[in-house]
Amino acid sequence: MRPTGKLHLGNYMGALANWVKLQDDYECYFFIADLHALTTDYADTSQITPNALEVALDFLGGGLDPSRSTIFVQSHVTQHFELPLLLGMITPLGWLERVPSYKEMQENLAHKDLTMYGFLGYPVLMASDILLYQPKYVPVGQDQQAHVELTREIARRFNNFYPRPKAQNVGDILRAVHPLCVLPEPDVLLTPSPKLPGTDGRKMSKSYGNTILMTDPEPEVRKKLKTMVTDPARIRRTDPGDPDKCPVGDLHKVFSTPETIAKVYEGCRSAGIGCIECKSWAADALVQVLEPIQDRRASYSESQAKEILAEGSRRAGVRAEQTMVEVRAAMRMLR
Ligand code: SF4
């Protein structure tokens, strides 16, 4: 997750909530991608570190558990600098230029000059972030699948150029898990990312200024909901509407109970309820989700969060170095 500020409900439902569940079944690595933030925010880096701390607290509040998962800051693990450089040597330029988000982001962030080497190369950084941990799966939503596919292609190319040396000293466990190649191609673990609109009806996104934050207190949540756009067909209170054409309806589908959702459909389509009432039900549901998250977040101090990141970065560094030992050996760049 990039440290662009406090996380919002879109981040929570699209990623964090899935990650929390994965902790039950997998050994997980989660990191704050501060090097990725540099690819677009290189001109003003003043907010990256404070934002990273906010993201760490949101991770913990959301339910990532440092006793089960490794939670760290990307730039604190120096192997995240080393592997992208090596993989960059074998990644054809054309592969990077055709990444769909490359042009998309340039258009969306037209006010920033993104004609930078670092920005073009961010998929190599992303591939390295993944491959450093020799993972079986990468949990992503549908829109991120292309990045994992590119990661697989880069890994394949690496393994073709640099097969695992026959005699090496890398430990039996790793060899047993990944016997054939140094950088196994990871699979996508498709995680649900429900449609979550912001207050203006567009996709919830910090750049649109339409977010509901994981840290928003109850009055703020209610205030934001009050201004949220609704089905445009409901001009007057007596006009029937359709929750399937209303962003508030979308929120209900994600957060409300089946009973409330049934009441929303019935009341909206018959004009039996007003939008103000309907929005207050949606706010109730959001507050119910957010309260335990905010309580858990408040139970961590900033210094505790920093300690957790330091320990996570240490652990991640140990695991990443195991991979780098193999990478350097395969490339015959032994230290
Ligand atoms: S009643 Fe609810 S679902 Fe229907 S238009 Fe109003 S806010 Fe949307």
Short mmCIF file of C-alpha atoms and ligand atoms in Angstrom, two decimals:
data_model
loop_
_atom_site.label_atom_id
_atom_site.label_comp_id
_atom_site.label_asym_id
_atom_site.label_seq_id
_atom_site.Cartn_x
_atom_site.Cartn_y
_atom_site.Cartn_z
CA MET A 1 0.00 0.00 0.00
CA ARG A 2 1.38 3.40 -0.97
CA PRO A 3 1.69 5.91 1.87
CA THR A 4 -0.50 8.62 0.40
CA GLY A 5 -2.26 9.42 3.70
CA LYS A 6 -4.84 7.89 5.98
CA LEU A 7 -6.61 4.92 4.42
CA HIS A 8 -10.23 5.11 3.34
CA LEU A 9 -13.02 2.59 3.11
CA GLY A 10 -12.10 1.79 -0.48
CA ASN A 11 -8.62 0.76 0.66
CA TYR A 12 -10.13 -1.20 3.50
CA MET A 13 -12.68 -3.17 1.51
CA GLY A 14 -10.53 -3.54 -1.62
CA ALA A 15 -7.41 -4.77 0.14
CA LEU A 16 -6.98 -4.58 3.89
CA ALA A 17 -10.09 -6.53 4.91
CA ASN A 18 -9.01 -9.36 2.57
CA TRP A 19 -5.48 -9.33 3.95
CA VAL A 20 -6.77 -9.63 7.51
CA LYS A 21 -8.56 -12.86 6.56
CA LEU A 22 -5.53 -14.26 4.71
CA GLN A 23 -3.54 -14.18 7.92
CA ASP A 24 -5.51 -17.19 9.14
CA ASP A 25 -4.27 -19.42 6.31
CA TYR A 26 -0.99 -18.01 5.01
CA GLU A 27 2.35 -16.67 6.10
CA CYS A 28 1.91 -13.08 4.95
CA TYR A 29 4.10 -10.09 4.16
CA PHE A 30 2.52 -6.63 4.01
CA PHE A 31 4.47 -3.48 3.38
CA ILE A 32 4.17 0.26 3.08
CA ALA A 33 5.41 1.08 -0.40
CA ASP A 34 7.31 4.31 0.21
CA LEU A 35 9.63 3.74 -2.77
CA HIS A 36 6.55 3.53 -4.98
CA ALA A 37 5.36 6.85 -3.57
CA LEU A 38 8.62 8.36 -4.83
CA THR A 39 7.80 7.42 -8.41
CA THR A 40 5.06 10.06 -8.45
CA ASP A 41 5.82 12.29 -5.42
CA TYR A 42 9.55 12.74 -6.02
CA ALA A 43 9.32 16.54 -5.98
CA ASP A 44 7.92 16.75 -2.45
CA THR A 45 8.84 13.91 -0.14
CA SER A 46 7.87 15.69 3.08
CA GLN A 47 4.67 13.70 3.62
CA ILE A 48 5.91 10.21 2.82
CA THR A 49 7.22 9.34 6.30
CA PRO A 50 4.30 10.83 8.28
CA ASN A 51 1.90 9.13 5.87
CA ALA A 52 3.71 5.82 6.31
CA LEU A 53 3.07 5.98 10.03
CA GLU A 54 -0.64 6.70 9.45
CA VAL A 55 -0.86 3.72 7.11
CA ALA A 56 0.88 1.52 9.68
CA LEU A 57 -1.68 2.55 12.33
CA ASP A 58 -4.51 1.91 9.85
CA PHE A 59 -3.03 -1.53 9.10
CA LEU A 60 -3.03 -2.34 12.81
CA GLY A 61 -6.47 -0.84 13.39
CA GLY A 62 -7.83 -2.77 10.41
CA GLY A 63 -6.66 -6.01 11.99
CA LEU A 64 -3.24 -6.90 10.62
CA ASP A 65 -1.57 -8.79 13.41
CA PRO A 66 2.18 -8.28 13.82
CA SER A 67 2.50 -11.51 15.77
CA ARG A 68 1.28 -13.46 12.72
CA SER A 69 2.27 -11.31 9.75
CA THR A 70 5.37 -9.40 8.75
CA ILE A 71 4.51 -5.72 8.45
CA PHE A 72 7.29 -3.46 7.21
CA VAL A 73 8.40 -0.39 5.30
CA GLN A 74 9.73 -1.10 1.81
CA SER A 75 12.73 1.24 1.97
CA HIS A 76 13.84 -0.22 5.31
CA VAL A 77 14.67 -3.48 3.56
CA THR A 78 17.61 -2.69 1.31
CA GLN A 79 17.07 -5.76 -0.87
CA HIS A 80 14.14 -3.80 -2.36
CA PHE A 81 16.77 -1.52 -3.92
CA GLU A 82 19.03 -4.31 -5.12
CA LEU A 83 16.70 -6.71 -6.92
CA PRO A 84 14.97 -4.06 -9.09
CA LEU A 85 18.35 -2.98 -10.42
CA LEU A 86 19.25 -6.55 -11.38
CA LEU A 87 15.82 -7.32 -12.86
CA GLY A 88 15.91 -4.00 -14.70
CA MET A 89 18.88 -5.32 -16.68
CA ILE A 90 16.74 -8.04 -18.26
CA THR A 91 13.34 -6.35 -18.59
CA PRO A 92 12.64 -5.16 -22.14
CA LEU A 93 11.51 -1.56 -22.40
CA GLY A 94 8.50 -2.58 -24.49
CA TRP A 95 7.12 -4.64 -21.61
CA LEU A 96 7.07 -1.57 -19.40
CA GLU A 97 5.63 0.78 -22.00
CA ARG A 98 2.66 -1.49 -22.61
CA VAL A 99 1.62 -1.74 -18.93
CA PRO A 100 -1.94 -0.30 -19.03
CA SER A 101 -1.55 1.77 -15.86
CA TYR A 102 1.58 3.49 -17.27
CA LYS A 103 -0.38 5.66 -19.71
CA GLU A 104 -3.44 5.80 -17.47
CA MET A 105 -1.52 7.26 -14.55
CA GLN A 106 0.27 9.74 -16.77
CA GLU A 107 -3.12 10.98 -17.96
CA ASN A 108 -4.66 11.03 -14.46
CA LEU A 109 -1.66 12.86 -13.00
CA ALA A 110 -1.19 15.22 -15.93
CA HIS A 111 -0.12 18.02 -13.55
CA LYS A 112 3.01 16.01 -12.65
CA ASP A 113 5.93 15.31 -14.94
CA LEU A 114 6.07 11.54 -14.98
CA THR A 115 8.50 11.13 -17.84
CA MET A 116 10.96 9.63 -15.39
CA TYR A 117 13.07 6.50 -15.45
CA GLY A 118 11.75 5.57 -11.99
CA PHE A 119 8.12 5.89 -13.03
CA LEU A 120 8.54 3.82 -16.18
CA GLY A 121 10.35 1.21 -14.12
CA TYR A 122 7.84 0.93 -11.30
CA PRO A 123 6.52 -2.45 -12.52
CA VAL A 124 10.07 -3.82 -12.12
CA LEU A 125 10.09 -2.48 -8.57
CA MET A 126 6.72 -4.12 -8.02
CA ALA A 127 7.94 -7.42 -9.47
CA SER A 128 10.94 -7.30 -7.16
CA ASP A 129 8.72 -6.54 -4.15
CA ILE A 130 6.90 -9.75 -4.89
CA LEU A 131 9.72 -12.03 -6.00
CA LEU A 132 11.97 -11.16 -3.06
CA TYR A 133 9.73 -13.34 -0.89
CA GLN A 134 9.45 -16.23 -3.37
CA PRO A 135 5.71 -16.32 -2.72
CA LYS A 136 3.14 -18.82 -3.81
CA TYR A 137 0.41 -16.20 -4.16
CA VAL A 138 -0.08 -12.48 -4.59
CA PRO A 139 -3.45 -11.33 -3.25
CA VAL A 140 -4.81 -8.76 -5.69
CA GLY A 141 -8.06 -7.45 -7.06
CA GLN A 142 -8.96 -7.88 -10.72
CA ASP A 143 -7.43 -4.54 -11.73
CA GLN A 144 -3.99 -5.58 -10.48
CA GLN A 145 -3.75 -8.88 -12.30
CA ALA A 146 -1.72 -7.41 -15.17
CA HIS A 147 1.05 -6.49 -12.74
CA VAL A 148 1.28 -10.04 -11.45
CA GLU A 149 1.36 -11.33 -15.02
CA LEU A 150 4.30 -9.03 -15.79
CA THR A 151 5.99 -10.24 -12.60
CA ARG A 152 5.61 -13.80 -13.84
CA GLU A 153 7.13 -12.86 -17.20
CA ILE A 154 10.09 -11.17 -15.56
CA ALA A 155 10.62 -14.18 -13.26
CA ARG A 156 10.46 -16.53 -16.27
CA ARG A 157 13.02 -14.48 -18.15
CA PHE A 158 15.31 -14.41 -15.12
CA ASN A 159 15.03 -18.17 -14.65
CA ASN A 160 15.82 -18.73 -18.33
CA PHE A 161 18.93 -16.60 -18.20
CA TYR A 162 20.05 -17.76 -14.79
CA PRO A 163 19.03 -21.30 -13.89
CA ARG A 164 19.57 -22.40 -10.33
CA PRO A 165 23.23 -23.46 -9.95
CA LYS A 166 23.67 -27.15 -9.23
CA ALA A 167 25.94 -26.80 -6.24
CA GLN A 168 25.06 -24.08 -3.81
CA ASN A 169 24.70 -23.42 -0.19
CA VAL A 170 21.19 -22.10 0.29
CA GLY A 171 19.63 -24.52 2.74
CA ASP A 172 17.52 -27.56 2.16
CA ILE A 173 14.22 -26.02 3.10
CA LEU A 174 14.21 -23.44 0.35
CA ARG A 175 15.40 -25.99 -2.19
CA ALA A 176 12.61 -28.34 -1.21
CA VAL A 177 9.99 -25.63 -1.63
CA HIS A 178 11.35 -24.17 -4.85
CA PRO A 179 13.43 -26.89 -6.40
CA LEU A 180 13.36 -25.79 -10.01
CA CYS A 181 14.17 -22.11 -10.18
CA VAL A 182 15.39 -19.20 -8.15
CA LEU A 183 12.36 -16.96 -8.72
CA PRO A 184 9.22 -19.11 -8.86
CA GLU A 185 6.33 -17.57 -10.78
CA PRO A 186 3.68 -16.54 -8.26
CA ASP A 187 -0.01 -17.12 -8.81
CA VAL A 188 -2.75 -14.55 -8.43
CA LEU A 189 -4.93 -15.01 -5.40
CA LEU A 190 -7.97 -13.11 -6.57
CA THR A 191 -9.50 -11.21 -3.68
CA PRO A 192 -12.91 -9.54 -3.75
CA SER A 193 -12.97 -5.81 -4.34
CA PRO A 194 -16.59 -4.69 -4.10
CA LYS A 195 -17.79 -1.61 -5.93
CA LEU A 196 -17.32 1.15 -3.40
CA PRO A 197 -18.42 4.60 -4.48
CA GLY A 198 -17.23 7.83 -2.90
CA THR A 199 -19.57 10.59 -1.77
CA ASP A 200 -19.78 11.98 -5.32
CA GLY A 201 -20.72 8.62 -6.82
CA ARG A 202 -17.38 8.06 -8.54
CA LYS A 203 -14.98 5.34 -7.35
CA MET A 204 -13.76 6.20 -3.85
CA SER A 205 -10.33 7.71 -4.31
CA LYS A 206 -8.18 10.21 -2.49
CA SER A 207 -7.52 12.07 -5.73
CA TYR A 208 -11.26 12.73 -6.17
CA GLY A 209 -11.66 14.08 -2.60
CA ASN A 210 -14.70 11.84 -2.08
CA THR A 211 -13.47 9.47 0.61
CA ILE A 212 -14.75 8.24 3.93
CA LEU A 213 -11.66 7.56 6.04
CA MET A 214 -11.17 4.59 8.33
CA THR A 215 -10.46 7.17 11.03
CA ASP A 216 -13.49 9.40 10.42
CA PRO A 217 -15.43 9.82 13.67
CA GLU A 218 -19.17 9.12 13.68
CA PRO A 219 -20.32 12.77 13.20
CA GLU A 220 -18.00 13.10 10.21
CA VAL A 221 -19.31 9.85 8.66
CA ARG A 222 -22.90 11.07 9.06
CA LYS A 223 -22.03 14.49 7.64
CA LYS A 224 -20.35 12.95 4.58
CA LEU A 225 -23.26 10.58 4.00
CA LYS A 226 -25.73 13.49 4.11
CA THR A 227 -24.02 15.11 1.13
CA MET A 228 -23.70 11.86 -0.82
CA VAL A 229 -25.29 11.79 -4.27
CA THR A 230 -28.31 9.51 -4.79
CA ASP A 231 -30.34 8.07 -7.67
CA PRO A 232 -30.88 11.13 -9.90
CA ALA A 233 -34.42 9.89 -10.67
CA ARG A 234 -35.47 10.71 -7.09
CA ILE A 235 -35.92 14.43 -7.42
CA ARG A 236 -38.89 14.70 -5.07
CA ARG A 237 -39.57 12.66 -1.94
CA THR A 238 -42.55 11.07 -3.71
CA ASP A 239 -40.47 9.89 -6.71
CA PRO A 240 -39.58 6.18 -6.58
CA GLY A 241 -35.90 5.32 -6.98
CA ASP A 242 -33.66 2.35 -7.58
CA PRO A 243 -30.90 1.33 -5.12
CA ASP A 244 -29.07 -0.30 -8.05
CA LYS A 245 -28.63 3.15 -9.59
CA CYS A 246 -27.69 4.87 -6.34
CA PRO A 247 -24.24 5.08 -4.70
CA VAL A 248 -25.88 4.92 -1.26
CA GLY A 249 -27.50 1.67 -2.40
CA ASP A 250 -24.02 0.38 -3.26
CA LEU A 251 -22.83 1.17 0.26
CA HIS A 252 -25.79 -0.70 1.71
CA LYS A 253 -24.95 -3.74 -0.40
CA VAL A 254 -21.45 -3.84 1.09
CA PHE A 255 -22.08 -2.88 4.70
CA SER A 256 -25.74 -3.38 5.69
CA THR A 257 -27.53 -6.48 6.94
CA PRO A 258 -29.79 -8.40 4.52
CA GLU A 259 -32.81 -7.10 6.49
CA THR A 260 -31.78 -3.47 6.03
CA ILE A 261 -30.99 -4.05 2.36
CA ALA A 262 -34.48 -5.51 1.87
CA LYS A 263 -36.00 -2.44 3.58
CA VAL A 264 -33.94 -0.15 1.32
CA TYR A 265 -35.10 -1.86 -1.88
CA GLU A 266 -38.72 -1.94 -0.82
CA GLY A 267 -38.79 1.60 0.57
CA CYS A 268 -36.82 3.20 -2.26
CA ARG A 269 -38.76 1.59 -5.09
CA SER A 270 -42.13 2.46 -3.50
CA ALA A 271 -40.99 5.92 -2.35
CA GLY A 272 -41.92 4.68 1.12
CA ILE A 273 -38.68 6.02 2.63
CA GLY A 274 -36.80 9.25 2.07
CA CYS A 275 -33.15 9.45 1.13
CA ILE A 276 -32.27 11.09 4.45
CA GLU A 277 -33.59 8.09 6.37
CA CYS A 278 -31.91 5.67 3.99
CA LYS A 279 -28.58 7.48 4.37
CA SER A 280 -28.84 7.35 8.14
CA TRP A 281 -29.18 3.56 7.94
CA ALA A 282 -26.08 3.42 5.75
CA ALA A 283 -24.23 5.62 8.26
CA ASP A 284 -25.31 3.25 11.08
CA ALA A 285 -23.80 0.33 9.18
CA LEU A 286 -20.55 2.17 8.47
CA VAL A 287 -20.16 3.30 12.05
CA GLN A 288 -20.63 -0.26 13.21
CA VAL A 289 -17.79 -1.41 10.96
CA LEU A 290 -15.52 1.51 11.80
CA GLU A 291 -15.90 1.60 15.58
CA PRO A 292 -13.90 -1.55 16.43
CA ILE A 293 -11.27 -0.54 13.84
CA GLN A 294 -10.87 2.87 15.43
CA ASP A 295 -10.75 1.42 18.95
CA ARG A 296 -8.02 -1.00 17.91
CA ARG A 297 -6.08 1.77 16.18
CA ALA A 298 -6.26 3.91 19.32
CA SER A 299 -4.78 1.07 21.37
CA TYR A 300 -1.45 1.47 19.53
CA SER A 301 0.85 4.43 20.18
CA GLU A 302 3.02 5.87 17.44
CA SER A 303 6.13 4.51 19.10
CA GLN A 304 4.59 1.01 19.27
CA ALA A 305 3.77 1.23 15.56
CA LYS A 306 7.36 2.26 14.81
CA GLU A 307 8.69 -0.68 16.84
CA ILE A 308 6.39 -3.07 14.95
CA LEU A 309 7.66 -1.70 11.63
CA ALA A 310 11.27 -1.99 12.76
CA GLU A 311 10.81 -5.61 13.81
CA GLY A 312 8.84 -6.39 10.62
CA SER A 313 11.54 -4.80 8.48
CA ARG A 314 14.18 -6.86 10.24
CA ARG A 315 12.24 -10.07 9.61
CA ALA A 316 11.50 -9.16 6.00
CA GLY A 317 15.19 -8.36 5.48
CA VAL A 318 16.21 -11.82 6.66
CA ARG A 319 13.75 -13.48 4.24
CA ALA A 320 14.62 -11.20 1.35
CA GLU A 321 18.32 -11.84 1.86
CA GLN A 322 17.75 -15.60 1.50
CA THR A 323 16.37 -14.89 -1.97
CA MET A 324 19.17 -12.47 -2.83
CA VAL A 325 21.80 -15.07 -1.91
CA GLU A 326 20.22 -17.34 -4.53
CA VAL A 327 19.84 -14.53 -7.05
CA ARG A 328 23.48 -13.47 -6.75
CA ALA A 329 24.64 -17.08 -6.98
CA ALA A 330 22.52 -17.73 -10.08
CA MET A 331 23.88 -14.57 -11.71
CA ARG A 332 27.41 -15.56 -10.67
CA MET A 333 27.77 -12.39 -8.67
CA LEU A 334 28.81 -14.10 -5.49
CA ARG A 335 29.95 -11.93 -2.63
S1 SF4 B 1 -33.77 5.88 -0.89
FE1 SF4 B 1 -31.66 5.23 -0.56
S2 SF4 B 1 -31.18 3.90 -2.29
FE2 SF4 B 1 -33.02 5.07 -2.84
S3 SF4 B 1 -32.25 6.83 -3.95
FE3 SF4 B 1 -32.49 7.45 -1.81
S4 SF4 B 1 -30.48 7.09 -0.90
FE4 SF4 B 1 -30.56 5.96 -2.83
#
